Coordinates of C-alpha atoms in Angstrom, one line a residue:
M28 CA 0.0 0.0 0.0
R29 CA 2.9 2.4 0.9
L30 CA 4.6 1.6 -2.4
R31 CA 1.4 2.4 -4.4
L32 CA 1.1 5.7 -2.5
L33 CA 4.7 6.6 -3.3
A34 CA 4.2 5.8 -7.0
V35 CA 1.1 8.0 -7.2
V36 CA 3.0 10.9 -5.5
A37 CA 5.9 10.4 -7.9
L38 CA 3.7 10.4 -11.0
A39 CA 1.6 13.4 -9.9
P40 CA 4.1 16.0 -11.2
L41 CA 4.2 14.2 -14.6
A42 CA 0.4 14.2 -14.9
A43 CA 0.4 17.9 -14.0
C44 CA 3.1 18.6 -16.6
S45 CA 1.1 16.8 -19.3
T46 CA -2.0 18.8 -18.5
V47 CA 0.0 22.1 -18.7
V48 CA 1.5 21.0 -22.1
E49 CA -1.9 20.1 -23.4
A50 CA -3.4 23.4 -22.3
V51 CA -0.7 25.3 -24.1
K52 CA -0.2 23.3 -27.3
G53 CA -3.6 21.6 -27.5
P54 CA -4.4 17.9 -27.5
E55 CA -2.1 15.6 -29.4
L56 CA -3.2 12.8 -31.7
A57 CA -2.5 9.3 -30.6
P58 CA 0.2 7.4 -32.5
V59 CA -1.0 5.0 -35.3
G60 CA -0.8 1.4 -34.3
Y61 CA -2.7 -1.8 -33.9
P62 CA -5.8 -1.2 -31.8
S63 CA -5.6 -2.2 -28.2
A64 CA -8.5 -3.7 -26.3
L65 CA -11.1 -1.0 -25.9
V66 CA -13.1 -3.2 -23.5
P67 CA -10.8 -5.3 -21.3
R68 CA -12.4 -8.7 -21.2
E69 CA -10.9 -12.2 -21.4
Q70 CA -12.1 -14.0 -24.5
S71 CA -11.4 -17.4 -26.0
V72 CA -10.0 -16.6 -29.4
L73 CA -8.2 -18.6 -32.1
P74 CA -4.6 -17.9 -32.8
L75 CA -3.5 -16.1 -35.9
A76 CA -2.2 -19.2 -37.5
S77 CA -5.5 -21.0 -37.2
A78 CA -7.8 -18.2 -38.2
R79 CA -11.3 -18.9 -39.5
E80 CA -10.1 -20.2 -42.8
P81 CA -6.7 -21.1 -44.1
L82 CA -5.0 -19.0 -46.6
P83 CA -5.7 -20.2 -50.1
G84 CA -2.8 -21.8 -51.9
P85 CA -1.6 -21.0 -55.5
A86 CA -3.7 -22.2 -58.4
S87 CA -2.9 -25.7 -59.6
A88 CA -1.6 -26.4 -63.1
N89 CA -4.2 -25.9 -65.9
S90 CA -6.7 -24.4 -63.4
L91 CA -7.8 -21.0 -62.2
W92 CA -9.2 -22.3 -58.9
R93 CA -7.0 -22.0 -55.8
T94 CA -7.3 -24.7 -53.2
G95 CA -8.9 -23.2 -50.0
A96 CA -10.4 -20.2 -51.8
R97 CA -14.0 -19.2 -50.7
A98 CA -15.2 -18.2 -54.1
F99 CA -14.1 -18.3 -57.7
F100 CA -13.6 -14.5 -57.6
G101 CA -11.7 -12.8 -54.8
D102 CA -13.7 -12.2 -51.6
Q103 CA -12.7 -8.8 -50.2
R104 CA -14.7 -9.0 -47.0
A105 CA -12.9 -9.1 -43.7
G106 CA -12.5 -12.5 -42.3
R107 CA -9.1 -12.8 -40.6
V108 CA -7.2 -11.0 -37.8
G109 CA -5.9 -7.7 -39.2
D110 CA -8.5 -7.3 -41.9
I111 CA -10.3 -4.0 -42.1
L112 CA -14.1 -3.4 -42.5
T113 CA -16.2 -0.3 -42.5
V114 CA -18.8 0.3 -39.8
N115 CA -21.8 2.6 -40.6
I116 CA -23.1 4.2 -37.5
D117 CA -26.6 5.7 -38.0
I118 CA -28.3 6.3 -34.7
D119 CA -31.7 8.0 -34.8
D120 CA -33.4 7.1 -31.6
S121 CA -36.1 8.8 -29.6
A122 CA -38.0 8.0 -26.5
K123 CA -41.0 9.7 -24.9
T124 CA -42.6 8.6 -21.6
I125 CA -45.4 10.4 -19.7
N126 CA -46.6 9.0 -16.3
S127 CA -49.1 10.4 -14.0
S128 CA -50.8 9.1 -10.9
T129 CA -53.5 10.4 -8.5
S130 CA -54.7 8.7 -5.3
T131 CA -57.3 9.9 -2.8
R132 CA -58.6 8.2 0.3
T133 CA -61.2 9.3 2.9
A134 CA -62.2 7.3 6.0
G135 CA -64.5 8.0 9.0
I136 CA -65.8 6.2 12.0
T137 CA -68.3 7.1 14.7
A138 CA -69.2 5.0 17.8
G139 CA -71.5 5.6 20.7
V140 CA -72.0 4.1 24.2
P141 CA -75.6 4.9 25.2
H142 CA -75.6 2.4 28.1
L143 CA -72.5 1.4 30.0
L144 CA -73.6 -0.4 33.2
G145 CA -75.5 2.8 34.2
L146 CA -72.2 4.7 34.4
E147 CA -72.9 6.9 31.3
S148 CA -74.1 9.8 33.5
S149 CA -71.1 9.5 35.9
L150 CA -68.6 9.7 32.9
G151 CA -70.0 13.1 32.1
K152 CA -68.9 14.4 35.5
I153 CA -65.4 12.9 35.2
L154 CA -64.6 13.9 31.6
P155 CA -64.1 17.6 31.0
G156 CA -66.2 19.5 28.5
G157 CA -69.2 17.3 28.9
F158 CA -69.8 13.8 27.6
D159 CA -72.3 12.6 25.0
P160 CA -72.8 8.8 25.2
A161 CA -74.3 8.8 21.6
S162 CA -70.9 9.9 20.2
A163 CA -68.3 8.6 22.5
I164 CA -65.8 7.8 19.8
E165 CA -65.4 9.6 16.4
A166 CA -62.4 9.5 14.1
A167 CA -61.8 10.7 10.5
S168 CA -58.9 10.5 8.1
K169 CA -58.1 11.7 4.6
S170 CA -55.0 11.2 2.4
S171 CA -54.2 12.2 -1.1
S172 CA -51.2 11.7 -3.4
T173 CA -50.5 13.1 -6.8
G174 CA -47.4 12.4 -9.0
A175 CA -46.3 13.2 -12.5
G176 CA -43.2 12.5 -14.6
A177 CA -42.1 12.9 -18.2
V178 CA -39.1 11.8 -20.3
N179 CA -38.5 13.2 -23.8
R180 CA -35.1 12.1 -25.3
A181 CA -33.8 12.1 -28.8
E182 CA -30.4 11.1 -30.1
K183 CA -29.0 11.3 -33.7
I184 CA -25.5 10.3 -34.8
S185 CA -24.4 9.6 -38.3
L186 CA -20.8 8.5 -38.7
T187 CA -18.6 6.1 -40.6
I188 CA -15.4 4.5 -39.2
A189 CA -13.0 1.8 -40.3
A190 CA -12.4 -1.0 -37.8
V191 CA -9.8 -3.8 -37.6
V192 CA -10.5 -7.5 -36.8
S193 CA -8.6 -8.1 -33.6
A194 CA -9.6 -11.6 -32.9
V195 CA -11.6 -14.5 -34.3
L196 CA -13.8 -16.5 -31.9
P197 CA -14.1 -20.3 -32.1
N198 CA -17.5 -20.1 -33.8
G199 CA -16.2 -17.8 -36.5
N200 CA -17.5 -14.5 -35.1
M201 CA -15.0 -11.7 -35.2
V202 CA -14.1 -9.1 -32.6
I203 CA -13.6 -5.7 -34.2
Q204 CA -12.1 -2.5 -32.8
G205 CA -11.7 0.9 -34.4
T206 CA -10.5 4.4 -33.4
Q207 CA -10.7 7.6 -35.3
E208 CA -9.3 11.0 -34.2
V209 CA -9.8 14.3 -35.9
R210 CA -8.1 17.5 -34.7
T211 CA -9.4 20.9 -35.7
N212 CA -7.4 23.8 -34.2
N213 CA -7.2 23.0 -30.5
E214 CA -10.2 20.6 -30.4
L215 CA -9.8 16.9 -30.8
R216 CA -12.7 14.6 -31.6
Q217 CA -12.4 10.9 -30.9
L218 CA -14.7 8.1 -32.1
T219 CA -14.2 4.5 -30.9
V220 CA -16.2 1.4 -31.7
S221 CA -15.8 -2.2 -30.7
G222 CA -18.0 -5.3 -30.6
I223 CA -18.6 -8.8 -32.1
V224 CA -19.9 -9.3 -35.6
R225 CA -20.9 -12.3 -37.7
P226 CA -19.2 -12.9 -41.1
E227 CA -22.7 -13.4 -42.6
D228 CA -23.7 -9.8 -41.7
I229 CA -20.8 -8.2 -43.6
T230 CA -22.0 -7.0 -47.0
A231 CA -20.3 -7.5 -50.3
S232 CA -18.8 -4.0 -50.0
N233 CA -17.2 -5.0 -46.7
T234 CA -19.5 -2.8 -44.6
I235 CA -21.7 -3.5 -41.6
R236 CA -24.3 -1.5 -39.7
H237 CA -23.9 -0.7 -36.0
T238 CA -27.2 -2.5 -35.3
Q239 CA -25.6 -5.8 -36.4
I240 CA -22.7 -5.5 -33.8
A241 CA -23.2 -7.5 -30.6
E242 CA -21.8 -6.1 -27.4
A243 CA -21.4 -2.8 -29.3
R244 CA -19.4 -0.1 -27.5
I245 CA -19.6 3.2 -29.3
S246 CA -18.1 6.4 -27.9
Y247 CA -18.0 9.8 -29.5
G248 CA -16.3 12.6 -27.6
G249 CA -13.2 14.7 -27.4
R250 CA -11.0 17.0 -25.5
G251 CA -9.7 20.5 -26.0
D252 CA -10.5 24.1 -25.3
I253 CA -14.3 23.9 -26.1
S254 CA -14.8 20.6 -24.3
R255 CA -12.9 22.0 -21.2
V256 CA -15.2 25.1 -21.0
Q257 CA -18.3 23.0 -21.4
K258 CA -17.3 20.5 -18.8
T259 CA -18.5 21.0 -15.2
P260 CA -15.6 21.9 -12.8
A261 CA -14.3 18.9 -10.8
G262 CA -15.0 20.7 -7.4
Q263 CA -18.5 21.6 -8.4
S264 CA -19.2 18.1 -9.6
L265 CA -18.0 16.6 -6.3
V266 CA -20.2 19.0 -4.3
E267 CA -23.3 18.3 -6.4
R268 CA -22.7 14.5 -6.2
F269 CA -22.2 14.2 -2.4
S270 CA -24.3 17.2 -1.2
P271 CA -27.2 15.9 0.9
F272 CA -29.3 19.0 0.1

């Protein structure tokens, strides 16, 4: 525990220095490389050497057909680790919910004791304010509750991103991951997508819709001068989160 604390203290100046550099020069683009795991999760995948289908061999003598080929003509769809396919993201969702409830309840009870072993006249002398045996007990209650709620939400995103096949599952499904960064002046926009796709859902043009991606993880955001101004300050966010009022 002490070693972890010392490590955090030692790295704190480096983090602060990085923040200062980003504030002065603006956000930097990430280096181009093979996509790392966007969603850290252990999965049983096939090694690269035994991908979904073996590489087709050269054509035999006096034949245009290659042993191991999937079709007579070349199939350009992604199917192996490292292949690239295009993901079309077209989200146009809306949700509207209106709830209202009203509840009212009224109850009353009246009870009298005209005769009580001949003591009804004596009770009038003991109890202050007089006593009426015909209405010895009377109670009333009334409760009401009214509630209303409404949700009106709309989301629309239309983007296209290229993703890389990072793994092939034993049943042939493929794990894809893709990242796209665009920098305009001092504002950087980042789009990431990951999930699992079926080879059958990939079109002949090597594209796939976001609705056909299982366990889809789509993120669209960024960082920079505009994002920093729009973001709630950390101190205010903590106060609003933990304030009991």
